[in-house]
Each structure stands twice: as C-alpha cells, then as structure tokens.
Short mmCIF file of C-alpha atoms and ligand atoms in Angstrom, two decimals:
data_model
loop_
_atom_site.label_atom_id
_atom_site.label_comp_id
_atom_site.label_asym_id
_atom_site.label_seq_id
_atom_site.Cartn_x
_atom_site.Cartn_y
_atom_site.Cartn_z
CA MET A 24 -2.47 -7.99 20.87
CA LYS A 25 0.23 -7.78 18.05
CA LEU A 26 0.66 -4.18 16.80
CA ILE A 27 2.97 -2.08 14.92
CA LEU A 28 3.35 1.57 16.28
CA LEU A 29 3.92 4.20 13.62
CA GLY A 30 4.86 7.86 14.16
CA ALA A 31 7.38 10.26 13.91
CA PRO A 32 10.20 10.20 16.47
CA GLY A 33 8.84 11.68 19.68
CA ALA A 34 5.30 10.86 18.80
CA GLY A 35 5.12 8.82 21.93
CA LYS A 36 5.53 5.38 20.49
CA GLY A 37 7.53 4.08 23.42
CA THR A 38 5.09 5.80 26.04
CA VAL A 39 1.92 4.20 24.39
CA ALA A 40 3.84 0.84 23.99
CA LYS A 41 4.61 0.76 27.68
CA LEU A 42 1.15 1.51 28.80
CA LEU A 43 -0.28 -1.25 26.29
CA THR A 44 2.06 -3.69 27.76
CA ASN A 45 -0.06 -3.51 31.20
CA ILE A 46 -3.14 -4.40 29.50
CA ASP A 47 -2.71 -7.95 28.33
CA GLY A 48 1.10 -8.76 28.80
CA SER A 49 2.11 -8.21 25.46
CA VAL A 50 5.85 -7.20 25.27
CA GLN A 51 7.28 -4.04 24.08
CA ILE A 52 10.04 -4.63 21.23
CA SER A 53 11.77 -1.47 20.66
CA THR A 54 14.60 -1.65 17.81
CA GLY A 55 15.99 1.73 19.09
CA ASP A 56 16.22 0.14 22.78
CA ILE A 57 17.85 -2.95 21.71
CA LEU A 58 20.43 -0.97 19.59
CA ARG A 59 21.19 1.34 22.39
CA GLY A 60 21.62 -1.51 24.82
CA ALA A 61 24.23 -3.14 22.24
CA VAL A 62 26.01 0.18 21.75
CA THR A 63 26.47 0.37 25.64
CA ALA A 64 27.40 -3.31 25.72
CA GLY A 65 30.04 -2.82 23.23
CA THR A 66 28.92 -5.77 20.99
CA GLU A 67 29.22 -6.43 17.44
CA LEU A 68 26.26 -4.99 16.64
CA GLY A 69 26.50 -1.85 18.74
CA LYS A 70 29.55 -1.17 17.03
CA GLU A 71 28.24 -1.53 13.70
CA ALA A 72 25.10 0.69 14.60
CA GLU A 73 26.77 3.21 16.69
CA GLY A 74 27.72 5.63 13.83
CA TYR A 75 24.56 5.57 12.04
CA MET A 76 22.57 6.08 15.04
CA LYS A 77 24.57 9.31 16.31
CA ARG A 78 24.18 10.64 12.85
CA GLY A 79 20.33 10.19 13.18
CA ASP A 80 20.56 7.79 10.08
CA LEU A 81 18.65 4.48 9.79
CA VAL A 82 20.69 1.18 10.72
CA PRO A 83 20.99 -0.97 7.44
CA ASP A 84 17.94 -3.16 7.08
CA THR A 85 19.78 -6.39 7.19
CA LEU A 86 21.11 -5.70 10.64
CA ILE A 87 17.63 -4.93 11.69
CA MET A 88 15.88 -7.87 10.19
CA GLY A 89 18.57 -10.29 11.94
CA ILE A 90 17.47 -8.58 15.29
CA MET A 91 13.82 -8.91 14.80
CA GLU A 92 13.74 -12.54 13.17
CA THR A 93 15.16 -13.77 16.66
CA ARG A 94 13.36 -11.43 18.82
CA LEU A 95 10.17 -12.33 17.33
CA GLN A 96 10.66 -16.25 18.05
CA GLU A 97 11.34 -15.62 21.58
CA PRO A 98 8.65 -17.12 24.16
CA ASP A 99 7.51 -13.85 25.51
CA CYS A 100 6.13 -12.89 22.16
CA GLU A 101 3.45 -15.56 22.39
CA LYS A 102 1.25 -13.26 24.41
CA GLY A 103 1.47 -10.36 21.89
CA PHE A 104 4.02 -7.68 20.92
CA LEU A 105 4.26 -3.91 20.44
CA LEU A 106 6.64 -3.14 17.75
CA ASP A 107 7.93 0.19 18.58
CA GLY A 108 10.23 1.84 15.82
CA PHE A 109 10.02 -1.19 13.52
CA PRO A 110 9.58 -1.51 10.61
CA ARG A 111 10.98 1.98 9.60
CA THR A 112 11.35 1.29 5.63
CA ILE A 113 9.20 -0.31 3.00
CA PRO A 114 11.96 -3.17 2.59
CA GLN A 115 11.70 -3.81 6.36
CA ALA A 116 7.78 -3.80 6.22
CA GLU A 117 8.00 -6.29 3.23
CA GLU A 118 10.36 -8.71 5.01
CA LEU A 119 8.20 -8.31 8.17
CA THR A 120 5.09 -9.51 6.23
CA ALA A 121 7.08 -12.55 4.90
CA LEU A 122 8.42 -13.17 8.39
CA LEU A 123 4.96 -13.24 10.05
CA GLU A 124 3.67 -15.43 7.50
CA ARG A 125 6.48 -17.85 8.05
CA LEU A 126 5.85 -17.73 11.72
CA ASP A 127 2.09 -17.96 11.27
CA ILE A 128 1.54 -14.85 13.19
CA THR A 129 -1.36 -12.35 12.23
CA LEU A 130 -0.84 -8.67 13.21
CA ASP A 131 -3.85 -6.93 14.57
CA MET A 132 -3.00 -3.78 13.07
CA ALA A 133 -0.57 -0.82 12.55
CA VAL A 134 -1.25 2.20 14.65
CA GLU A 135 -0.25 5.74 13.46
CA ILE A 136 0.21 8.09 16.16
CA ASP A 137 -0.26 11.37 14.34
CA VAL A 138 1.18 14.47 16.40
CA PRO A 139 1.77 18.11 15.01
CA LYS A 140 5.14 18.72 14.09
CA ASP A 141 5.74 21.64 16.45
CA ILE A 142 4.88 19.58 19.40
CA ILE A 143 7.43 16.82 18.02
CA LEU A 144 10.29 19.29 17.91
CA ASP A 145 9.61 20.40 21.52
CA ARG A 146 9.26 16.86 22.91
CA LEU A 147 12.58 15.66 21.75
CA CYS A 148 14.44 18.65 22.70
CA THR A 149 13.10 18.23 26.18
CA ARG A 150 13.06 14.53 26.36
CA ARG A 151 15.43 12.74 28.70
CA THR A 152 15.90 8.84 28.79
CA CYS A 153 17.52 6.77 31.55
CA GLU A 154 20.94 5.63 30.39
CA ASN A 155 20.33 2.25 31.99
CA PRO A 156 20.02 -0.08 28.97
CA GLU A 157 17.60 -2.27 31.00
CA CYS A 158 15.20 0.44 32.30
CA GLN A 159 15.28 3.25 29.46
CA ALA A 160 12.60 5.32 31.04
CA ILE A 161 11.33 8.41 29.39
CA TYR A 162 11.18 11.70 30.88
CA ASN A 163 10.43 15.24 30.04
CA VAL A 164 12.23 18.14 31.51
CA LYS A 165 8.86 20.15 31.35
CA SER A 166 6.08 18.10 31.63
CA ASN A 167 7.25 14.84 33.34
CA PRO A 168 10.76 15.75 35.13
CA PRO A 169 12.49 13.03 37.17
CA LYS A 170 11.93 13.71 40.96
CA VAL A 171 15.81 14.37 41.43
CA GLU A 172 17.19 16.28 38.36
CA GLY A 173 18.97 13.95 35.88
CA ILE A 174 18.44 10.74 37.90
CA CYS A 175 16.09 8.09 36.90
CA ASP A 176 13.02 7.74 39.33
CA LYS A 177 12.78 3.98 38.71
CA CYS A 178 16.26 2.71 38.76
CA GLY A 179 18.58 5.50 40.07
CA ALA A 180 20.73 5.80 37.06
CA LYS A 181 21.41 8.99 35.17
CA ALA A 182 18.46 10.31 32.96
CA ILE A 183 20.32 11.79 30.04
CA GLN A 184 19.65 13.78 26.83
CA ARG A 185 20.28 11.25 24.03
CA GLU A 186 23.19 11.79 21.62
CA ASP A 187 20.88 11.72 18.71
CA GLU A 188 18.55 14.37 20.45
CA THR A 189 20.49 17.46 19.56
CA GLU A 190 19.02 19.98 17.34
CA GLU A 191 20.91 18.75 14.26
CA ALA A 192 20.40 15.13 14.59
CA ILE A 193 16.79 15.68 15.38
CA SER A 194 16.07 17.37 12.35
CA HIS A 195 18.12 14.76 10.34
CA ARG A 196 15.94 12.33 11.99
CA LEU A 197 12.56 13.84 11.24
CA ALA A 198 13.63 14.40 7.59
CA THR A 199 14.60 10.51 7.30
CA TYR A 200 11.35 9.76 8.86
CA ASN A 201 9.48 11.66 6.07
CA GLU A 202 11.50 10.12 3.34
CA LYS A 203 11.87 6.72 4.41
CA THR A 204 9.33 5.66 7.22
CA ALA A 205 6.36 7.99 6.24
CA PRO A 206 5.65 5.81 3.30
CA LEU A 207 4.69 2.88 5.62
CA ILE A 208 1.40 4.75 6.36
CA GLY A 209 0.39 3.95 2.75
CA PHE A 210 1.68 0.43 2.89
CA TYR A 211 -0.47 -0.58 5.85
CA LYS A 212 -3.49 1.39 4.59
CA ASP A 213 -3.34 -0.65 1.55
CA ALA A 214 -2.98 -3.89 3.42
CA GLY A 215 -6.24 -2.81 5.61
CA LEU A 216 -4.45 -2.79 8.66
CA LEU A 217 -3.96 1.15 9.54
CA MET A 218 -5.52 2.89 12.30
CA SER A 219 -4.53 6.61 12.40
CA VAL A 220 -5.01 8.36 15.78
CA PRO A 221 -4.53 12.31 15.59
CA ALA A 222 -3.40 12.57 19.26
CA VAL A 223 -1.42 14.71 21.46
CA SER A 224 -1.95 12.24 24.54
CA SER A 225 -1.13 8.95 25.09
CA ASP A 226 -4.33 8.11 26.86
CA ALA A 227 -6.33 9.11 23.74
CA VAL A 228 -4.35 6.41 21.69
CA ILE A 229 -4.95 3.81 24.39
CA ASP A 230 -8.51 4.18 24.44
CA ALA A 231 -8.49 4.22 20.51
CA VAL A 232 -6.82 0.83 20.60
CA LYS A 233 -8.88 -0.47 23.19
CA GLY A 234 -11.96 0.48 21.31
CA LYS A 235 -10.74 -1.08 17.94
CA LEU A 236 -9.56 -4.35 19.67
CA ASN A 237 -12.87 -4.62 21.87
CA ILE A 238 -10.72 -4.90 25.15
P1 AMP B 325 14.29 5.20 18.18
O1 AMP B 325 14.86 5.17 19.69
O2 AMP B 325 13.28 4.41 17.85
O3 AMP B 325 14.23 6.72 17.79
O4 AMP B 325 15.66 4.75 17.65
C1 AMP B 325 16.96 5.36 17.29
C2 AMP B 325 17.95 5.12 16.30
O5 AMP B 325 18.13 3.79 16.34
C3 AMP B 325 17.30 5.51 15.02
O6 AMP B 325 17.57 6.83 14.78
C4 AMP B 325 18.07 4.61 13.88
O7 AMP B 325 19.36 4.99 13.88
C5 AMP B 325 18.07 3.23 14.87
N1 AMP B 325 16.87 2.41 14.43
C6 AMP B 325 15.80 1.98 15.52
N2 AMP B 325 15.22 1.25 14.78
C7 AMP B 325 15.53 1.06 13.64
C8 AMP B 325 14.97 0.57 12.16
N3 AMP B 325 13.91 -0.22 12.67
N4 AMP B 325 15.66 0.63 11.28
C9 AMP B 325 16.84 1.30 11.23
N5 AMP B 325 17.41 2.03 12.23
C10 AMP B 325 16.63 1.93 13.44
#
C-alpha cells in the first residue's frame, strides 16, 4: 500500500504505520525518525536540522525534499510505503505530487487520523521514545510503559522523553501543525485522496484502512 498518514503530533501516525507494515511489507518512512537519527549520528543533515527540531519548528522544505527524493527510490519502497510525518506543508505536498509523477508511483490515499486535542496533549506529555536511532520504539508511561522503567523492551537502550516533548515545545508544535500542516487535509480532499478516521485507537484506523483498500 502507498499511503500518507496525516494528523497532529501524537495522533498515532507512527504506531499506525508500524502496525500497517505487518500487513503487506510496506515500509514506514518517518521523516522525524530519519532526522533524529541524523542528529544522533552528527551528520551535516543532523547539524542543520537540530535547532529547528528542538524548538518544535519545521525543518526547511528543501532539506526534507532531498531526503524523500532519495528515500522513495530505495528498493524496499517497491512493496509500498507509509509516509509518517511527511508532507508537512503545502509546498512539500505539491513537490511530492510532482516527484511521484516523475517516479510513476500512484498513491492509494491520504489517511487523516483525527484525535481530540486533549487526548493529543496528554499523549505527548506522557510519551517516551527509544533513543536508539535504529529502534525508536514508542511507549507511554500511563498506557504502555516499558517493562523496566526507562529501558526499551525491544533493544535495551534508554526510553526517553524527547527534547521537543517539553510542554513549551509541544504547544509550539501543535500551533505549527494547525498553521502549516492542517491545510493538507483540504489539499488531499480536493485531490480525491482523503480518508478521515475519527479515532482514539490505532486498531480503528487499521480496520478503516483495510476496509477501504479491501485487504
Ligand atoms: P515528528 O517525529 O514527525 O514529530 O518530527 C519531529 C520534528 O522533525 C518536527 O517537529 C520537525 O522539526 C521535524 N520534521 C519531521 N518531519 C518534517 C517535515 N516533513 N517537514 C519539516 N520538518 C519535519
């Protein structure tokens, strides 16, 4: 399947993407994970992106499009992909449309995961993420804590609160979402590609996707 996952930070795009990869071998492509990996590795990309990310600002479109142009041409994307956290702006969406046309790739749809704001806020404040760039498993101190506090069940690295998940950075990220990313819902609706799922559970989103794609 070839999907875009839309929704505010904390809507569950990453969790849904991971569950969808189990269905048909499509790969999750998270620009946030790629950027965090680059920051940890101290690459040029990481150095350029770090300041924006810490503040909860978006990284410039040109950097992101460079990453995605390369990533979408890697062989593991042939089976399908789940775009998690990309596109984030109208210019990114327009460039993605042109890129997919050039690569002769047809999207199935853009799935908006619509979660009430109070749930989003609570989730982000209680979220923990594995700091190992190869893993980046997601936990929640209330609903899905690691078996040993602060340690990732899957790889044994530390499960930490992300630097951009302080209360100040979170409210900035949500404001950025409303201003720059929410307009993509109209963009994909106009393109006839939008499916909105009002959901508080990832299973509800998975069922909706399966129903729509007949799988
Ligand atoms: P995420 O893990 O998707 O919440 O992304 C974490 C941070 O990475 C965001 O707050 C942005 O600073 C940056 N980022 C991730 N994806 C994008 C994107 N498509 N465009 C611009 N910045 C991005």
